[in-house]
Coordinates of C-alpha atoms in Angstrom, one line a residue:
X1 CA 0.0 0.0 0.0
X2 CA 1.5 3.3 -1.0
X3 CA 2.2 5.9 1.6
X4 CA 1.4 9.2 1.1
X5 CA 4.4 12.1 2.4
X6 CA 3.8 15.9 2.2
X7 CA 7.0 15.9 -0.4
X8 CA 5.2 13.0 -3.0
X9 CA 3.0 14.4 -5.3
X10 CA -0.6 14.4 -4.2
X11 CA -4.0 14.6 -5.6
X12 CA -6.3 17.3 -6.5
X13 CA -8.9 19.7 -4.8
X14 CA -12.4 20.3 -6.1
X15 CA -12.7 23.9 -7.1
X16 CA -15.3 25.4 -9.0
X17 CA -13.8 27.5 -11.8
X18 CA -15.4 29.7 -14.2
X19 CA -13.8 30.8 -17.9
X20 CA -14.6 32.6 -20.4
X21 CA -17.2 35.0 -21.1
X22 CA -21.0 34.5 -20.5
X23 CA -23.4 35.6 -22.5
X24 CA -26.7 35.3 -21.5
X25 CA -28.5 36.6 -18.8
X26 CA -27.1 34.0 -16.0
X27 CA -30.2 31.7 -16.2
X28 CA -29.7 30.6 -19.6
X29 CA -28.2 27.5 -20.5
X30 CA -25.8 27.5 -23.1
X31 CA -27.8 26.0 -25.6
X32 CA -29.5 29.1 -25.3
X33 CA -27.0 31.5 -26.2
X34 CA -24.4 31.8 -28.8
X35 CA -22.5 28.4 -28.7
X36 CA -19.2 30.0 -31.0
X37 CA -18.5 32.7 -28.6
X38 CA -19.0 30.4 -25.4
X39 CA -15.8 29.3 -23.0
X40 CA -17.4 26.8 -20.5
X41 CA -15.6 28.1 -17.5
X42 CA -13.5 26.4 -14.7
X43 CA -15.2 26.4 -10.9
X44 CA -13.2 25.9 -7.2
X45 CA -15.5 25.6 -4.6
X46 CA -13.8 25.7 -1.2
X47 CA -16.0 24.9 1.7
X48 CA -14.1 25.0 5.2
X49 CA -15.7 22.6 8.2
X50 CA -17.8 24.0 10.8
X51 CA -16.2 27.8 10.6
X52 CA -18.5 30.4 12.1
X53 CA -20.3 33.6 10.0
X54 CA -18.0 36.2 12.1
X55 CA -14.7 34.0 11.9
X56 CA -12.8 35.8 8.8
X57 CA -11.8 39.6 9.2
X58 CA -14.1 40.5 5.8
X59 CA -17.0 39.6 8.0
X60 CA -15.9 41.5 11.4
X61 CA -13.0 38.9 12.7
X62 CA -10.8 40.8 15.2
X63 CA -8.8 38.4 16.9
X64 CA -8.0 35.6 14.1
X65 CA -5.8 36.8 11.1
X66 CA -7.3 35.7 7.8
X67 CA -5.1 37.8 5.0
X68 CA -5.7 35.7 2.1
X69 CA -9.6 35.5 2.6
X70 CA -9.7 39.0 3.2
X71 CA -8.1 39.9 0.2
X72 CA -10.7 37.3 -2.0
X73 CA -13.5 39.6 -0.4
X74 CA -12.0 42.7 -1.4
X75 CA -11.4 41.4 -5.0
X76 CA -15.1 40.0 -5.5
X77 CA -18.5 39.5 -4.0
X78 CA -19.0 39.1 -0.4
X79 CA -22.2 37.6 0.9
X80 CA -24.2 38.7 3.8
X81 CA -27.4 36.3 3.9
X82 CA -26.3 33.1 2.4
X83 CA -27.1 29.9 4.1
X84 CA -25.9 26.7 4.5
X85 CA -27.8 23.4 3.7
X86 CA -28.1 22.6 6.9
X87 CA -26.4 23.1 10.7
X88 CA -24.4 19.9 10.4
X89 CA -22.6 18.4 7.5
X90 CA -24.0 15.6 5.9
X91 CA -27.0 16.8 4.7
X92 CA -25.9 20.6 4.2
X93 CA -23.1 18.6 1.6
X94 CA -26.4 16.5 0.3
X95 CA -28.2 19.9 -0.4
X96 CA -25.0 21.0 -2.4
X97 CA -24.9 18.3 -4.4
X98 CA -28.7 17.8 -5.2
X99 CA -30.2 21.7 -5.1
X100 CA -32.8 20.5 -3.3
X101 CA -33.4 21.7 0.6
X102 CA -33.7 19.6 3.7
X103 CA -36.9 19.3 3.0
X104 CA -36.6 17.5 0.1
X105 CA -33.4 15.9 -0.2
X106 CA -32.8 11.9 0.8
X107 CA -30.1 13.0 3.4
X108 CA -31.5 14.9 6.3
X109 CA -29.2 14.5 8.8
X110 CA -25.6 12.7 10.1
X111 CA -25.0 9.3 9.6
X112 CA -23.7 7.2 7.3
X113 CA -26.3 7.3 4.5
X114 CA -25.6 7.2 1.0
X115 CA -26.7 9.4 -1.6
X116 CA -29.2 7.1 -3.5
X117 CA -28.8 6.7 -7.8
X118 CA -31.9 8.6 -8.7
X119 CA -30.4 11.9 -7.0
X120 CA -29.4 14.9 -9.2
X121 CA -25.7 15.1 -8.3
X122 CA -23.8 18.1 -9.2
X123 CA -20.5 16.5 -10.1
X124 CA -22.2 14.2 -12.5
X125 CA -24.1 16.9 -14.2
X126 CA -20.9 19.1 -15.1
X127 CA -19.0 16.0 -16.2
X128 CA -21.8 15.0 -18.7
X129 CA -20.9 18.8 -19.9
X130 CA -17.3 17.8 -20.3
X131 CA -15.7 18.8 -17.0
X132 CA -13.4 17.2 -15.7
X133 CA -13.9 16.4 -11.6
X134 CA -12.1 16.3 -9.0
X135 CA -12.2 16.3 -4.9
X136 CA -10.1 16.4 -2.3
X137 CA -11.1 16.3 1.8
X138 CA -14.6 15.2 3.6
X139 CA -17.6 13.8 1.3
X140 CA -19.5 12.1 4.0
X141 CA -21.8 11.1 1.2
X142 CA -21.3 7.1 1.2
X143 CA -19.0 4.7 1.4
X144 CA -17.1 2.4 -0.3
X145 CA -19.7 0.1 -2.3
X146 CA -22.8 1.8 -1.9
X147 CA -24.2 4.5 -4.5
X148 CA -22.9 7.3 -3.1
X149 CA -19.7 6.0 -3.3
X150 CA -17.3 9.1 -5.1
X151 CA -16.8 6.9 -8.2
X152 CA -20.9 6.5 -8.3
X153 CA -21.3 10.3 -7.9
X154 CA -19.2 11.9 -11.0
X155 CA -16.1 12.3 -9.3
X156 CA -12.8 11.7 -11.9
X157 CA -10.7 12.2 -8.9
X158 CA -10.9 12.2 -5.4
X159 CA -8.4 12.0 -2.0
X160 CA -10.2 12.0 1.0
X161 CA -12.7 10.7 3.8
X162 CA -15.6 8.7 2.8
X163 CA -16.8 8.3 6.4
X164 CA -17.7 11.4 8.5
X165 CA -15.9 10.6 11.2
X166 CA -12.7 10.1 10.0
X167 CA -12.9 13.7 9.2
X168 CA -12.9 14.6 12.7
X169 CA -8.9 14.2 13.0
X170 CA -6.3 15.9 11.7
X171 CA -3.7 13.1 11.7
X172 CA -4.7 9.8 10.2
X173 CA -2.8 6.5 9.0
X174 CA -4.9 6.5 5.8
X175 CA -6.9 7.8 3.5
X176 CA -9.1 6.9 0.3
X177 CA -8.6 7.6 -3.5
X178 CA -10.2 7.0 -6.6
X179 CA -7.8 3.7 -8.4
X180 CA -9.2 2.1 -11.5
X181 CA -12.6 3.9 -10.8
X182 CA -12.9 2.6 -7.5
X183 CA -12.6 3.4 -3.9
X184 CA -9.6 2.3 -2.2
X185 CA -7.5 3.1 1.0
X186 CA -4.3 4.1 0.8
X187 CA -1.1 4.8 4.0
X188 CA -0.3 8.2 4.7
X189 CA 2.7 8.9 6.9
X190 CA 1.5 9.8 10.3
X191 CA 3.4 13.0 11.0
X192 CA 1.2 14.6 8.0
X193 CA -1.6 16.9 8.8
X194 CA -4.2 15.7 6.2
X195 CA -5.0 19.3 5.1
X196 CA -1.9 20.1 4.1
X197 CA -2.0 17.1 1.6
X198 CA -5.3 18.0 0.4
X199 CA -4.0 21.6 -0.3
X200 CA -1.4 19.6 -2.3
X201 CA -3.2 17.5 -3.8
X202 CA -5.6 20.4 -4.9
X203 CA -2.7 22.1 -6.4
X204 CA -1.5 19.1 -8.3
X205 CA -4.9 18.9 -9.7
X206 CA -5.0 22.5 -11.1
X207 CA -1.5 21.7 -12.7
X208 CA -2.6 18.4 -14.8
X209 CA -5.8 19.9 -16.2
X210 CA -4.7 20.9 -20.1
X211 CA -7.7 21.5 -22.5
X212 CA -11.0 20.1 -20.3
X213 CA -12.7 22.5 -17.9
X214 CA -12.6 21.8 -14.4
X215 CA -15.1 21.6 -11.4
X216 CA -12.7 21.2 -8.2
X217 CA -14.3 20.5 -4.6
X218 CA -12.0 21.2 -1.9
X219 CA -13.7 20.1 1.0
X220 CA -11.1 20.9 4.0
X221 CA -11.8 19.6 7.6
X222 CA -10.8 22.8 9.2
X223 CA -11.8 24.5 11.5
X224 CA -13.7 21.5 13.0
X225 CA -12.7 19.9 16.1
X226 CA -9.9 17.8 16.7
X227 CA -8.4 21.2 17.4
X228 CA -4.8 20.4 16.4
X229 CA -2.4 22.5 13.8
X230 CA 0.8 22.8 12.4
X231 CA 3.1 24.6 15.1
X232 CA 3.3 27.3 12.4
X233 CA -0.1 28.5 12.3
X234 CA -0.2 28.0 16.5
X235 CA 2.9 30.1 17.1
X236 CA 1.4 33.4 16.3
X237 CA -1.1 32.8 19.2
X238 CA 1.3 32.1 21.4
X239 CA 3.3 34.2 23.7
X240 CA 6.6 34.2 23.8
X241 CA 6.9 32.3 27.1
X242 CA 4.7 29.8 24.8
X243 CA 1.2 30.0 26.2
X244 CA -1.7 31.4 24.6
X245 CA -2.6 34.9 24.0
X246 CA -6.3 33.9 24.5
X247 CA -5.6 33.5 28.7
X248 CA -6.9 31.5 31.0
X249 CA -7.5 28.6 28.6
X250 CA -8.9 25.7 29.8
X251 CA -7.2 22.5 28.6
X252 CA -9.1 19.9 26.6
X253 CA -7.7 16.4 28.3
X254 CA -6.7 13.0 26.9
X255 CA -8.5 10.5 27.0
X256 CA -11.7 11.2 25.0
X257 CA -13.1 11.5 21.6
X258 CA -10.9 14.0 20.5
X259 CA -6.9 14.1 21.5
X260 CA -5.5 16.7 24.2
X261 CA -5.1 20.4 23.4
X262 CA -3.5 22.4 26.1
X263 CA -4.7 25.8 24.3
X264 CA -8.7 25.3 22.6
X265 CA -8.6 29.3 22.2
X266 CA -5.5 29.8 20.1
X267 CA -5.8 26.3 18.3
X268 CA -9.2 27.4 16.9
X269 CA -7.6 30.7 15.8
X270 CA -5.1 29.0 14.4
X271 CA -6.8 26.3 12.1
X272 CA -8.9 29.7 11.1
X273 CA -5.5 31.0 10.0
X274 CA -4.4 27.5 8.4
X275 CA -7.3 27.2 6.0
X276 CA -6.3 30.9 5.1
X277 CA -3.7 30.1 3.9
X278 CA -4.2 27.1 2.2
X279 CA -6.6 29.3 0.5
X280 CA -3.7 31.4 -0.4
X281 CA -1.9 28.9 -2.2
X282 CA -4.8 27.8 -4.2
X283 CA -5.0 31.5 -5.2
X284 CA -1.1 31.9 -6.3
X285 CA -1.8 28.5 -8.4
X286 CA -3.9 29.9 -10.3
X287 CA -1.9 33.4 -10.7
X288 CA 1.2 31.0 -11.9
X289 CA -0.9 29.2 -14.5
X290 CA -2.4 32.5 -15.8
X291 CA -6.3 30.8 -14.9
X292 CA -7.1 34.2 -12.7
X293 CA -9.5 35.7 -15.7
X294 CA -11.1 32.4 -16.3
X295 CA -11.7 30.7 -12.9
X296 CA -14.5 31.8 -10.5
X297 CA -13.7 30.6 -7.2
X298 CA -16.4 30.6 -4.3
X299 CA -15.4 30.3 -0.7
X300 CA -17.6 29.1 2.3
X301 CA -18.6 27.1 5.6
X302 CA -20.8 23.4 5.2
X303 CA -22.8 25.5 9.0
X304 CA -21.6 27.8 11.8
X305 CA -19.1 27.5 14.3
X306 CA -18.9 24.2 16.3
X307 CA -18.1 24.2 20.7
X308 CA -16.4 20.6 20.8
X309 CA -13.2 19.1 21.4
X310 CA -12.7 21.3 24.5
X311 CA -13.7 24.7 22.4
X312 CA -16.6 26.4 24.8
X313 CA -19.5 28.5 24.2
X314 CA -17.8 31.1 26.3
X315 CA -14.9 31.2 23.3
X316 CA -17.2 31.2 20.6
X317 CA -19.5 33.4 21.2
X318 CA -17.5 36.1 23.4
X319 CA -13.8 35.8 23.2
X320 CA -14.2 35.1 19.2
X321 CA -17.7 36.0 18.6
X322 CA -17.6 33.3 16.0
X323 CA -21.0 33.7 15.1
X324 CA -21.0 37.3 14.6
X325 CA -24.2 39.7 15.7
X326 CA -26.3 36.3 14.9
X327 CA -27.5 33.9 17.5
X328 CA -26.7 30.2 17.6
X329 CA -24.1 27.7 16.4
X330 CA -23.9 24.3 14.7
X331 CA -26.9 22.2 15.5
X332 CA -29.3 25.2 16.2
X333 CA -31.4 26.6 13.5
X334 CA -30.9 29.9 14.6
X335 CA -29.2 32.1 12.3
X336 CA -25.6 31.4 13.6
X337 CA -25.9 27.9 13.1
X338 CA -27.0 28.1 9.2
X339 CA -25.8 31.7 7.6
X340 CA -22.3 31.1 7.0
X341 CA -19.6 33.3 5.0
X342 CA -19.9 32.7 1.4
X343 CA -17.0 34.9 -1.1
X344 CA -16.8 35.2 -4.9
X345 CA -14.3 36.1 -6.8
X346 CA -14.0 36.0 -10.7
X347 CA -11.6 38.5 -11.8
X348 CA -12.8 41.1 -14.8
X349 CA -16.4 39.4 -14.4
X350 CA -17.5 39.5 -10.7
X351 CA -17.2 43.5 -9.8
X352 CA -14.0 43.9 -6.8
X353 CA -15.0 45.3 -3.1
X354 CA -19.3 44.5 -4.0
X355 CA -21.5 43.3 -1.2
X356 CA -24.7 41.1 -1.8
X357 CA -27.9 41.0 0.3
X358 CA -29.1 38.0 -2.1
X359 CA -31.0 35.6 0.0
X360 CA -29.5 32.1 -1.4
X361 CA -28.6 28.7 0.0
X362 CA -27.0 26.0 -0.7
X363 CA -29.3 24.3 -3.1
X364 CA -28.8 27.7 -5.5
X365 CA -25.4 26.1 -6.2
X366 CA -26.2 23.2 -8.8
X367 CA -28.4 25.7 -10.7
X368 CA -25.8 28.3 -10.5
X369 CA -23.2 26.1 -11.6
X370 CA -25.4 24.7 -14.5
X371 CA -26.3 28.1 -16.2
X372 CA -22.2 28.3 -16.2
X373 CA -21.7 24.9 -17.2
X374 CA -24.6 25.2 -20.3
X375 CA -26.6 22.2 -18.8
X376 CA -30.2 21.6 -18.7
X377 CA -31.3 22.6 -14.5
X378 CA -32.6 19.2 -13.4
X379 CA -36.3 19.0 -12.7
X380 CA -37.4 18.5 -9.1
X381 CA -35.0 21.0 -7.3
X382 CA -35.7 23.7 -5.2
X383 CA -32.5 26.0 -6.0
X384 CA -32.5 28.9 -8.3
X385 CA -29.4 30.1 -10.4
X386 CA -28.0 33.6 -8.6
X387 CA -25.3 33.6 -11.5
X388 CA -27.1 36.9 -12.3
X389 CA -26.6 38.4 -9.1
X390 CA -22.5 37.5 -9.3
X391 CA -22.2 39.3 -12.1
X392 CA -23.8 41.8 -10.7
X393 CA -27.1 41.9 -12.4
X394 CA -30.9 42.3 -11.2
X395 CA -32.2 38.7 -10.6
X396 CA -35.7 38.0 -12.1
X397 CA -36.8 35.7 -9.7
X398 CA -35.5 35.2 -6.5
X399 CA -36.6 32.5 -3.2
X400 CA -40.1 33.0 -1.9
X401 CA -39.1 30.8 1.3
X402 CA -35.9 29.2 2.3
X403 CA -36.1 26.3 4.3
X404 CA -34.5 24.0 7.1
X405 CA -34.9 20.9 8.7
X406 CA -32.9 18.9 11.3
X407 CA -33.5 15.8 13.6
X408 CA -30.6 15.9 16.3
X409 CA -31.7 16.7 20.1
X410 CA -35.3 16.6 18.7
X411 CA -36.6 17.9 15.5
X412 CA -37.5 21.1 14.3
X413 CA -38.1 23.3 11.2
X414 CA -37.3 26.6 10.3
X415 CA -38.7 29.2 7.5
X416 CA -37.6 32.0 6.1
X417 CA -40.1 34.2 4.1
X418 CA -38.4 37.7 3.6
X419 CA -37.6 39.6 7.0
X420 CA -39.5 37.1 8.8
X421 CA -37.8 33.9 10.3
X422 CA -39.8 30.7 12.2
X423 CA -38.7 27.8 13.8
X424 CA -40.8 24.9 15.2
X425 CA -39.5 22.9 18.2
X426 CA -40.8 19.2 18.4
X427 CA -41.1 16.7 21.5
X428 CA -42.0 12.8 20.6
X429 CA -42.7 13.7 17.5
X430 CA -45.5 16.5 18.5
X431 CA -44.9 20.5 17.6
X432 CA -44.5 22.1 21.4
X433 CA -43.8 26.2 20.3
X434 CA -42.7 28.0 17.4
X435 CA -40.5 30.9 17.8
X436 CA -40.7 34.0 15.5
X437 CA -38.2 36.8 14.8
X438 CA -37.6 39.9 12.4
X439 CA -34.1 39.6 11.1
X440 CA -34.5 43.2 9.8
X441 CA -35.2 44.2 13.0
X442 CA -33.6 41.9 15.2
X443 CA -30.9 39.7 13.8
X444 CA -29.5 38.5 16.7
X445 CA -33.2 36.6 16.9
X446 CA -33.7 38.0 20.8
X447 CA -37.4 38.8 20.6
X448 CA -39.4 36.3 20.1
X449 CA -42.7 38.0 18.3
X450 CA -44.9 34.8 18.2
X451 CA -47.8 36.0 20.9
X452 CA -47.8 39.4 19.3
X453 CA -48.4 37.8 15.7
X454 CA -50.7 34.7 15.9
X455 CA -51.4 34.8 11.9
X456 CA -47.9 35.1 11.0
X457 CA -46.9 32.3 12.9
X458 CA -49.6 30.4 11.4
X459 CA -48.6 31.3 7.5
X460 CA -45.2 30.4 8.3
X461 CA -46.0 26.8 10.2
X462 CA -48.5 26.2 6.7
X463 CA -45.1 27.1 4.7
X464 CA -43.2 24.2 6.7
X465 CA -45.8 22.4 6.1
X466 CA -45.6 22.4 2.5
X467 CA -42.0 22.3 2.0
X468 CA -41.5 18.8 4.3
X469 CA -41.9 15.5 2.8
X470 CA -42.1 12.4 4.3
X471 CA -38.4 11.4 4.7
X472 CA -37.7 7.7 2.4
X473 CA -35.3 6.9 4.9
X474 CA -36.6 6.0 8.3
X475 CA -33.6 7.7 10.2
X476 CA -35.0 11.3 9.5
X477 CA -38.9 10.3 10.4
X478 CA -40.0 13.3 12.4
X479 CA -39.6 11.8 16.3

């Protein structure tokens, strides 16, 4: 079995890239426009594990350095009310890759449950449009075997985690790859940090493409807890007697699920810092190979900011104030656990320093990615193609309702119908009290207006009504 080292070459990322000029009006397929003068562009999508809205500087970050990111939001589009498919990560990845919502899509929640054949999968649509495809870092979509197996899903190329919880470390002794169109392990040295391969990997990938577009998906498992890190990234947070310039920390101890950490507060920062810079290098790539003008690369979080592996809600929501102004952090439904940060940047296309109010999710990616790819939008999806609003157009239809569903620590639902904002908390599988806010007015979702506004809370209960179907998989019954 091969062993993977940080100085072998190693596999590539899946980025979303964008060339070329576009012609229509960003809903158009390219069957639609003028065929001669269309470049099908490359796409890099980077989507970082569990980091919070408030976690990069472009987004109100004071404590945790994030150069490289900052410098992508000056240069493009920065996002203020995009959401996430969901507050965990297996079904906010299933919403990416299907455009449909929680509502909708086979995988609801955690747990190893592969995406079914008859899905619409984003990676298969843009190869049957001659990308090539390529991954590097978490799916958490199935495993080796099953149909969501990587191979089964559209994926050329792929390094990375096939279970969900072998994301949670940073160190491993393997890892799995696409060989002969099938999933197989391979050894990686043990010293490596697996996101620094990845990052290699994703940069090997850019290098071998020659006359094919490419989709690349780097799908990093940073920040999310183990909280571990090169010493590089740590030392800035450290003083020079070597403790943390977060103190008093509270040590996270051996023994548990996740391995020691002496400093949470500054290992945090620094894996914040880390995926920065990997980022960074992505970024230069593309600046070596002259790919700058033709690549549209879109940056952002699978749900907010996560209080494990000995990281508190103290240092999340006060010492970083990961989650911004919003309330809430992975596993809520509250705004902090779903809006995340979401950058664009496409240089001579997507206008420099410009911020968006669009109200998108998730599922608009597949749609998005479709009017740039000139494929048909599958039936049956409930995303909408914002590529007019990246290019800095008026969009001629936008989301009516977004919505959310999740089953951990008891279900509930959540709505969104412009300012307005509704979630419904379930015991035994019985509705006990919906909650309802004005984001416009209150987005730190502190009053609760539901007494005061009986027939709003009503529409908006009938609205998450209509969006949930009955789950096909028994795991994500209502209970």
């Amino acid at each position: 079995m091969r062993t993977f080292h940080l100085q072998m070459p190693q596999l590539c990322l899946a980025l979303f890239l964008f060339c070329g000029s576009f012609l229509g009006n960003g809903t158009q397929t390219l069957a639609q426009g003028k065929k001669s003068s269309y470049v099908k562009p490359n796409i890099i999508f980077i989507l970082a594990d569990d980091m919070g809205y408030g976690d990069l500087g472009s987004y109100g970050q004071t404590k945790i350095k994030t150069p490289h990111l900052d410098q992508l939001a000056a240069g493009g589009r920065r996002y203020t009310q995009f959401y996430a498919g969901s507050t965990v990560c297996a079904p906010s990845r299933a919403a990416l890759m299907t455009g449909q919502h929680t509502g909708h899509t086979y995988i609801r929640g955690n747990g190893e449950v592969p995406l079914p054949p008859t899905e619409a999968s984003l990676p298969i649509l843009l190869q049957k449009s001659g990308y090539r495809t390529g991954m590097v870092g978490k799916w958490g979509l199935g495993l080796k075997g099953t149909t969501g197996a990587p191979e089964k899903q559209g994926w050329d190329f792929f390094t990375g985690h096939l279970h969900h919880l072998e994301g949670h470390f940073q160190q491993a002794d393997s890892l799995w790859t696409l060989r002969e169109g099938k999933s197989q392990r391979i050894a990686v040295a043990k010293d490596v940090y697996l996101n620094e391969l990845f990052t290699q990997e994703a940069l090997r990938f850019v290098d071998d493409q020659q006359k094919s577009p490419f989709f690349l998906y780097v799908s990093y498992t940073l920040p999310h807890a183990e909280l571990r890190v090169p010493d590089r990234y740590l030392q800035p947070y450290l003083t020079a007697e070597g403790q943390s310039v977060f103190a008093p920390e509270k040590a996270h101890p051996a023994g548990q699920h996740y391995r020691a950490q002496p400093f949470p507060k500054a290992a945090y920062a620094a894996m914040v810092t880390s995926i920065d810079d990997y980022v960074g290098q992505i970024l230069r790539k593309l600046e070596e190979r002259g790919l700058t003008e033709n690549t549209l690369v879109i940056f952002t979080s699978d749900n907010g900011t996560h209080v494990e592996g000995g990281r508190k809600m103290e240092d999340a929501m006060q010492v970083f104030q990961s989650s911004g102004l919003l309330r809430g952090v992975k596993r809520d439904l509250y705004e902090g656990g779903i809006r995340v940060p979401f950058l664009v940047s496409w240089k001579g296309h997507v206008k420099p320093g410009t911020t968006s109010t669009y109200l998108g999710a998730f599922w608009d990616i597949l749609p998005t990615f479709a009017a740039l790819a000139g494929a048909p939008t599958p039936a049956g999806i409930d995303g909408l193609s914002f590529l007019p609003d990246l290019l800095g157009k008026k969009m001629k239809k936008q989301h009516e309702v977004l919505y959310w569903e999740f089953g951990e620590g008891g279900f509930k639902q959540a709505v969104r119908k412009g300012d307005w904002k509704a979630i419904r908390f379930y015991k035994d599988g019985r509705p006990t009290r919906t909650e309802l806010y004005r984001l416009d007015k209150d987005l730190g979702e502190k009053q609760d207006l539901a007494a005061s506004n009986v027939q709003k809370v009503k529409e908006m209960e009938a609205l998450m009504d209509q969006q949930h179907t009955t789950p096909q998989n028994s795991l994500f019954q209502i209970k």
